[in-house]
Every structure is written in C-alpha cells, then in structure tokens.
C-alpha positions as a LaTeX table, in Angstrom:
\begin{tabular}{lrrr}
\hline
Residue & $x$ (\AA) & $y$ (\AA) & $z$ (\AA) \\
\hline
Met1 & 117.28 & 79.98 & 82.21 \\
Pro2 & 119.31 & 79.00 & 85.81 \\
Lys3 & 117.52 & 76.78 & 88.47 \\
Pro4 & 115.75 & 78.50 & 91.23 \\
Thr5 & 118.29 & 79.12 & 94.75 \\
Pro6 & 117.44 & 76.00 & 97.43 \\
Ala7 & 114.82 & 78.22 & 99.51 \\
Thr8 & 116.98 & 78.53 & 103.14 \\
Ser9 & 115.11 & 79.56 & 106.90 \\
Val10 & 115.58 & 83.41 & 106.47 \\
Val11 & 112.45 & 84.78 & 107.57 \\
Leu12 & 112.42 & 88.21 & 106.80 \\
Pro13 & 111.61 & 90.99 & 109.21 \\
Ala14 & 107.14 & 91.87 & 108.98 \\
Leu15 & 107.03 & 95.96 & 108.22 \\
Pro16 & 105.78 & 98.14 & 110.50 \\
Pro17 & 102.28 & 99.01 & 110.67 \\
Leu18 & 101.97 & 102.10 & 108.01 \\
Ser19 & 101.05 & 104.51 & 110.41 \\
Ala20 & 104.88 & 104.08 & 111.91 \\
Gln21 & 107.14 & 103.80 & 109.03 \\
Ala22 & 104.81 & 107.23 & 107.76 \\
Glu23 & 107.25 & 108.22 & 111.29 \\
Arg24 & 109.71 & 107.05 & 110.03 \\
Leu25 & 109.55 & 109.16 & 107.01 \\
Ile26 & 108.63 & 112.55 & 108.37 \\
Glu27 & 111.13 & 111.28 & 110.86 \\
Leu28 & 114.34 & 111.44 & 108.25 \\
Gly29 & 112.68 & 114.12 & 106.57 \\
Val30 & 111.30 & 112.58 & 104.06 \\
His31 & 109.01 & 114.89 & 103.96 \\
Glu32 & 110.89 & 118.36 & 103.23 \\
Ile33 & 112.83 & 116.45 & 100.19 \\
Ala34 & 109.20 & 115.59 & 98.73 \\
Gly35 & 107.55 & 118.95 & 100.05 \\
Leu36 & 104.82 & 117.30 & 101.69 \\
Ser37 & 104.65 & 118.25 & 105.51 \\
Ala38 & 104.33 & 115.79 & 108.16 \\
Asp39 & 100.51 & 115.97 & 108.62 \\
Glu40 & 99.95 & 115.24 & 104.67 \\
Val41 & 102.22 & 112.31 & 104.92 \\
Arg42 & 99.94 & 111.14 & 108.65 \\
Ala43 & 96.95 & 111.20 & 106.90 \\
Tyr44 & 98.56 & 109.55 & 103.36 \\
Ala45 & 99.72 & 106.80 & 105.79 \\
Glu46 & 95.85 & 106.55 & 107.17 \\
Gly47 & 94.52 & 107.20 & 104.17 \\
Ala48 & 96.36 & 104.03 & 102.36 \\
Gly49 & 95.68 & 102.22 & 105.22 \\
Ala50 & 91.92 & 101.90 & 104.44 \\
Ala51 & 92.45 & 101.31 & 101.48 \\
Pro52 & 92.49 & 97.43 & 99.98 \\
Ala53 & 95.96 & 96.83 & 99.80 \\
Pro54 & 97.98 & 95.80 & 96.95 \\
Ala55 & 98.35 & 92.52 & 98.42 \\
Pro56 & 96.46 & 90.34 & 100.20 \\
Gly57 & 97.83 & 89.55 & 103.84 \\
Gly58 & 101.24 & 91.12 & 105.23 \\
Gly59 & 102.48 & 94.34 & 105.39 \\
Val60 & 102.82 & 96.96 & 102.98 \\
Leu61 & 105.52 & 99.40 & 102.31 \\
Leu62 & 105.10 & 103.02 & 102.64 \\
Ala63 & 106.66 & 105.13 & 99.75 \\
Val64 & 106.87 & 108.28 & 97.76 \\
His65 & 106.56 & 109.32 & 95.15 \\
Pro66 & 109.72 & 109.14 & 93.19 \\
Asp67 & 109.51 & 112.16 & 91.15 \\
Leu68 & 109.17 & 113.86 & 94.77 \\
Ala69 & 112.07 & 112.56 & 96.62 \\
Pro70 & 114.50 & 110.94 & 94.02 \\
Ala71 & 117.44 & 108.58 & 94.83 \\
Ser72 & 120.10 & 110.25 & 95.17 \\
Ala73 & 117.82 & 112.45 & 98.38 \\
Leu74 & 116.96 & 109.15 & 100.08 \\
Ala75 & 120.27 & 107.02 & 99.85 \\
Pro76 & 122.32 & 109.43 & 102.43 \\
Leu77 & 118.88 & 107.73 & 105.08 \\
Met78 & 120.06 & 104.81 & 104.80 \\
Arg79 & 122.09 & 103.56 & 107.88 \\
Arg80 & 123.99 & 100.49 & 108.19 \\
Asp81 & 126.06 & 100.32 & 112.03 \\
Gly82 & 126.11 & 103.50 & 112.18 \\
Arg83 & 127.52 & 104.40 & 108.77 \\
Pro84 & 125.45 & 106.38 & 106.53 \\
Gly85 & 124.77 & 105.12 & 102.96 \\
Phe86 & 125.94 & 106.54 & 99.69 \\
Val87 & 126.32 & 106.49 & 95.70 \\
Val88 & 128.67 & 105.39 & 93.96 \\
Thr89 & 130.88 & 107.84 & 92.75 \\
Asp90 & 130.72 & 106.63 & 88.78 \\
Met91 & 126.38 & 106.54 & 89.56 \\
Ser92 & 126.20 & 110.45 & 89.06 \\
Asp93 & 123.11 & 109.94 & 87.39 \\
Val94 & 120.98 & 108.00 & 89.64 \\
Asp95 & 118.31 & 110.27 & 89.40 \\
Arg96 & 117.39 & 109.58 & 85.37 \\
Phe97 & 117.03 & 105.54 & 86.63 \\
Thr98 & 113.17 & 105.80 & 86.44 \\
Pro99 & 110.72 & 103.06 & 86.14 \\
Ser100 & 110.44 & 101.06 & 82.99 \\
Ala101 & 106.66 & 99.72 & 82.56 \\
Ile102 & 105.87 & 100.32 & 85.76 \\
Glu103 & 102.81 & 101.95 & 86.45 \\
Leu104 & 102.51 & 104.41 & 89.23 \\
Pro105 & 99.85 & 105.66 & 91.62 \\
Glu106 & 99.39 & 109.39 & 90.73 \\
Thr107 & 99.25 & 109.66 & 95.34 \\
Pro108 & 102.68 & 111.65 & 96.52 \\
Leu109 & 102.88 & 108.32 & 98.23 \\
His110 & 102.06 & 105.09 & 98.01 \\
Leu111 & 101.98 & 101.57 & 99.16 \\
Val112 & 104.02 & 98.07 & 97.30 \\
Gly113 & 102.54 & 94.87 & 98.69 \\
Gly114 & 103.96 & 91.02 & 98.74 \\
Leu115 & 107.39 & 92.41 & 99.27 \\
Asp116 & 110.42 & 89.68 & 98.83 \\
Arg117 & 113.89 & 90.26 & 98.64 \\
Gly118 & 114.15 & 87.14 & 95.73 \\
Asp119 & 117.25 & 85.48 & 97.45 \\
His120 & 115.60 & 82.05 & 95.29 \\
Met121 & 117.54 & 84.39 & 91.69 \\
Ala122 & 120.70 & 84.99 & 93.57 \\
Asp123 & 123.15 & 84.26 & 90.50 \\
Trp124 & 121.25 & 85.45 & 87.66 \\
Ser125 & 121.21 & 88.31 & 85.91 \\
Pro126 & 118.61 & 91.03 & 85.65 \\
Glu127 & 118.11 & 89.90 & 81.69 \\
Glu128 & 116.99 & 86.55 & 83.30 \\
Ala129 & 114.89 & 87.55 & 85.81 \\
Leu130 & 113.16 & 90.05 & 84.81 \\
Pro131 & 111.13 & 87.54 & 82.65 \\
Ala132 & 111.12 & 85.14 & 85.05 \\
Leu133 & 109.64 & 87.82 & 87.70 \\
Thr134 & 106.61 & 88.70 & 85.04 \\
Glu135 & 105.43 & 85.03 & 84.44 \\
Glu136 & 105.42 & 85.26 & 88.13 \\
Gly137 & 102.74 & 87.67 & 88.18 \\
Arg138 & 105.47 & 90.01 & 89.83 \\
Thr139 & 106.55 & 93.90 & 89.60 \\
Pro140 & 110.42 & 94.42 & 90.48 \\
Leu141 & 111.01 & 97.03 & 93.32 \\
Leu142 & 112.44 & 100.72 & 92.30 \\
Leu143 & 115.40 & 101.70 & 93.08 \\
Thr144 & 113.12 & 104.62 & 95.28 \\
Glu145 & 111.35 & 101.95 & 96.28 \\
Gly146 & 113.95 & 99.72 & 97.73 \\
Ile147 & 115.52 & 102.78 & 99.24 \\
His148 & 112.34 & 102.71 & 101.20 \\
Trp149 & 112.61 & 98.96 & 102.48 \\
Val150 & 116.25 & 99.49 & 103.28 \\
Leu151 & 115.13 & 103.37 & 105.31 \\
Gln152 & 111.77 & 100.83 & 107.55 \\
Gln153 & 113.84 & 97.86 & 108.08 \\
Pro154 & 118.11 & 98.22 & 107.65 \\
Glu155 & 118.36 & 95.25 & 108.31 \\
Ile156 & 117.09 & 94.33 & 105.58 \\
Leu157 & 120.46 & 93.90 & 103.76 \\
Glu158 & 122.45 & 91.05 & 104.96 \\
Arg159 & 125.89 & 90.01 & 103.73 \\
Asn160 & 125.11 & 87.91 & 101.22 \\
His161 & 122.26 & 89.06 & 100.58 \\
Cys162 & 121.71 & 91.85 & 98.93 \\
Phe163 & 119.23 & 92.91 & 96.19 \\
Met164 & 118.56 & 94.19 & 92.84 \\
Thr165 & 116.10 & 96.76 & 91.89 \\
Ile166 & 115.32 & 96.79 & 87.90 \\
Gly167 & 112.32 & 98.14 & 88.04 \\
Ser168 & 114.12 & 101.16 & 87.31 \\
Arg169 & 116.38 & 101.41 & 84.36 \\
Leu170 & 117.60 & 104.87 & 82.07 \\
Arg171 & 116.62 & 104.89 & 78.80 \\
Lys172 & 119.44 & 106.83 & 76.64 \\
Asp173 & 119.29 & 110.37 & 74.27 \\
Asn174 & 117.92 & 107.50 & 72.11 \\
Gly175 & 115.72 & 105.05 & 73.71 \\
Thr176 & 117.62 & 102.40 & 74.30 \\
Pro177 & 118.59 & 101.24 & 78.20 \\
Asp178 & 121.11 & 101.87 & 79.50 \\
Ala179 & 122.82 & 97.98 & 80.06 \\
Arg180 & 123.52 & 99.27 & 83.82 \\
Thr181 & 120.70 & 98.12 & 86.10 \\
Pro182 & 120.74 & 99.12 & 89.87 \\
Ala183 & 121.45 & 97.31 & 92.65 \\
Ile184 & 121.61 & 97.93 & 96.77 \\
Trp185 & 124.30 & 96.57 & 98.26 \\
Ile186 & 127.08 & 96.55 & 101.57 \\
Ser187 & 129.90 & 98.30 & 100.61 \\
Asn188 & 133.98 & 96.49 & 101.83 \\
Gly189 & 135.10 & 99.76 & 102.39 \\
Ser190 & 137.44 & 98.98 & 98.45 \\
Gly191 & 138.63 & 100.79 & 96.00 \\
Arg192 & 136.26 & 104.18 & 95.52 \\
Asp193 & 134.23 & 103.67 & 98.19 \\
Gly194 & 136.59 & 104.34 & 100.51 \\
Val195 & 137.25 & 102.39 & 103.85 \\
Glu196 & 135.86 & 104.76 & 106.26 \\
Arg197 & 132.87 & 103.04 & 104.30 \\
Arg198 & 132.77 & 99.38 & 104.60 \\
Asp199 & 129.30 & 97.98 & 105.68 \\
Ala200 & 127.48 & 101.36 & 104.79 \\
Pro201 & 123.97 & 100.82 & 102.62 \\
Lys202 & 125.37 & 101.43 & 99.17 \\
Val203 & 123.78 & 101.98 & 95.96 \\
Gly204 & 125.34 & 101.08 & 92.50 \\
Trp205 & 125.27 & 99.55 & 89.34 \\
Cys206 & 125.70 & 95.59 & 88.29 \\
Trp207 & 125.36 & 95.33 & 84.05 \\
Trp208 & 122.19 & 93.53 & 82.52 \\
Gly209 & 123.60 & 90.72 & 81.96 \\
Asn210 & 126.02 & 89.72 & 84.94 \\
Arg211 & 125.36 & 87.36 & 87.37 \\
His212 & 126.45 & 87.83 & 91.58 \\
Thr213 & 125.71 & 85.67 & 93.70 \\
Trp214 & 124.74 & 87.78 & 96.16 \\
Leu215 & 122.05 & 89.65 & 94.92 \\
Gly216 & 118.50 & 88.49 & 94.29 \\
Phe217 & 116.12 & 90.78 & 92.81 \\
Ala218 & 113.61 & 92.94 & 95.33 \\
Ser219 & 110.01 & 92.71 & 93.88 \\
Ala220 & 106.39 & 93.44 & 95.03 \\
Thr221 & 103.16 & 91.85 & 93.82 \\
Gly222 & 101.42 & 94.88 & 93.18 \\
Arg223 & 100.46 & 98.65 & 94.13 \\
Ala224 & 98.12 & 100.88 & 95.20 \\
Gly225 & 97.15 & 104.60 & 96.19 \\
Ala226 & 95.12 & 106.36 & 98.46 \\
Gly227 & 94.49 & 110.03 & 99.30 \\
Val228 & 94.72 & 113.26 & 96.79 \\
Arg229 & 96.18 & 112.42 & 93.30 \\
Arg230 & 99.32 & 114.50 & 92.26 \\
Gly231 & 97.31 & 116.09 & 89.38 \\
Gly232 & 94.14 & 116.97 & 91.81 \\
Gly233 & 90.95 & 114.50 & 92.29 \\
Ser234 & 91.12 & 111.23 & 94.73 \\
Ala235 & 92.59 & 108.42 & 94.15 \\
Thr236 & 91.71 & 104.27 & 95.66 \\
Gly237 & 93.01 & 101.27 & 96.30 \\
Val238 & 93.34 & 98.47 & 93.92 \\
\hline
\end{tabular}
C-alpha cells in the first residue's frame, strides 16, 4: 500500500448552512428532478438540521437519494468558470453505478458528515484506498454525493486536486463488479470531450487497479436521515 501524500496547506471551504444548501438545490431545480416540492426540500433540511449530525462539529452536506436524482440528471447542473458539467461519452450507463456496501437512510434527502477530498491518497488505486478508508472508519462518497458537493461548492474541484467516488460501483449481470470506478475532475478539453468543454466539471471513470496523481478519494464519517421515510414513517439522525 502506498504511503499517504504529505499534508499540504490546502484548507477546504466550509459548507453552507443546510437552509442555504436547500435553497441552492431548489434554484438548480434538483427538487423537480426528485419529484419533490420546494417546501418539502426546505422542510427536510430543517428536520435534518434538528437531528443529531453524522459527524461531530463542522458542516454537513445535504444530498438527495440517488434513486430520486441520478447522476445523469445532476451532472449537467455542475458549473466551473461558466461551463456546465457533463458525463463522458463512454459512461452512458452512469446511473447503474449504485451504492456498494453502503446503507443509505430511507429518506428523500440525507446528511453526509465529515467530508474529506482525500488528497492524501492521491496516486493510490481504488483497490488500495477502499480498505484504508474502512480501517479509518470512513465511508467513500457516492457519485451523486460527490456531485452534490460540487453543486454546493464548485471550488472544491481544483486542478490536480479532484476526487474519486468509489462508494458507487456497477455490478455486471453475473454479479461481479465492473472494473470502472467513477470520479469527478476537470476536463482538459481533449479527445471526445471537445475543446468547448475545457475547464468544465466532468464525471468520468478510472480502472479499479490504476493510480492517478491528481485524484484523491472523497469520503465521509457517516450519514444521517431526518423527516419522513420514503416508504412512510419517521426517521431520525444517527
């Protein structure tokens, strides 16, 4: 297993309050994608804010359940330098990358706490990073959670400091995991991306066993739900 990259002076920005995150999702139309009203999103954010946080201290991210707001619908809402986000052309099956060994709260929206971009794991492979994160008691972000993070904080994507979201995996028909693992980074406008997409936020993939010096592994300390469960009944934070 490779050694962690030495810590740098990079300080990640604080997440906005949950109420502000809710308004951002409404402004982008995420609530309509998810089949929710604006008032429902505000109510869930308010309920989540009243629940125990999934991590002590710090901000938390408000995310819509991937069943309601898939990556293909969220990716174009990302922006960087005025350029919209996109999914690479050879990832038309992006929405088949679903939570892998991760239990999500059964609520339309949930909290993700203790976010880390995983810069110290740059130049690790997903195969190497996953057991290390597990040993640290951390959970890898889902692709949709990573997109939500960029929606709230576009500056979280920096040249040479982007991230993988290995909490989402695709299972083949025979049950084995696909060797591709999703990531979010900044397009160089080369190849099939097209020069017009240079500097745009990009959802792509990397091989399970490959390393990339410019990709860390986004993770969290936990998740919590609040409000009404998707199947009825109430939910509380963890």
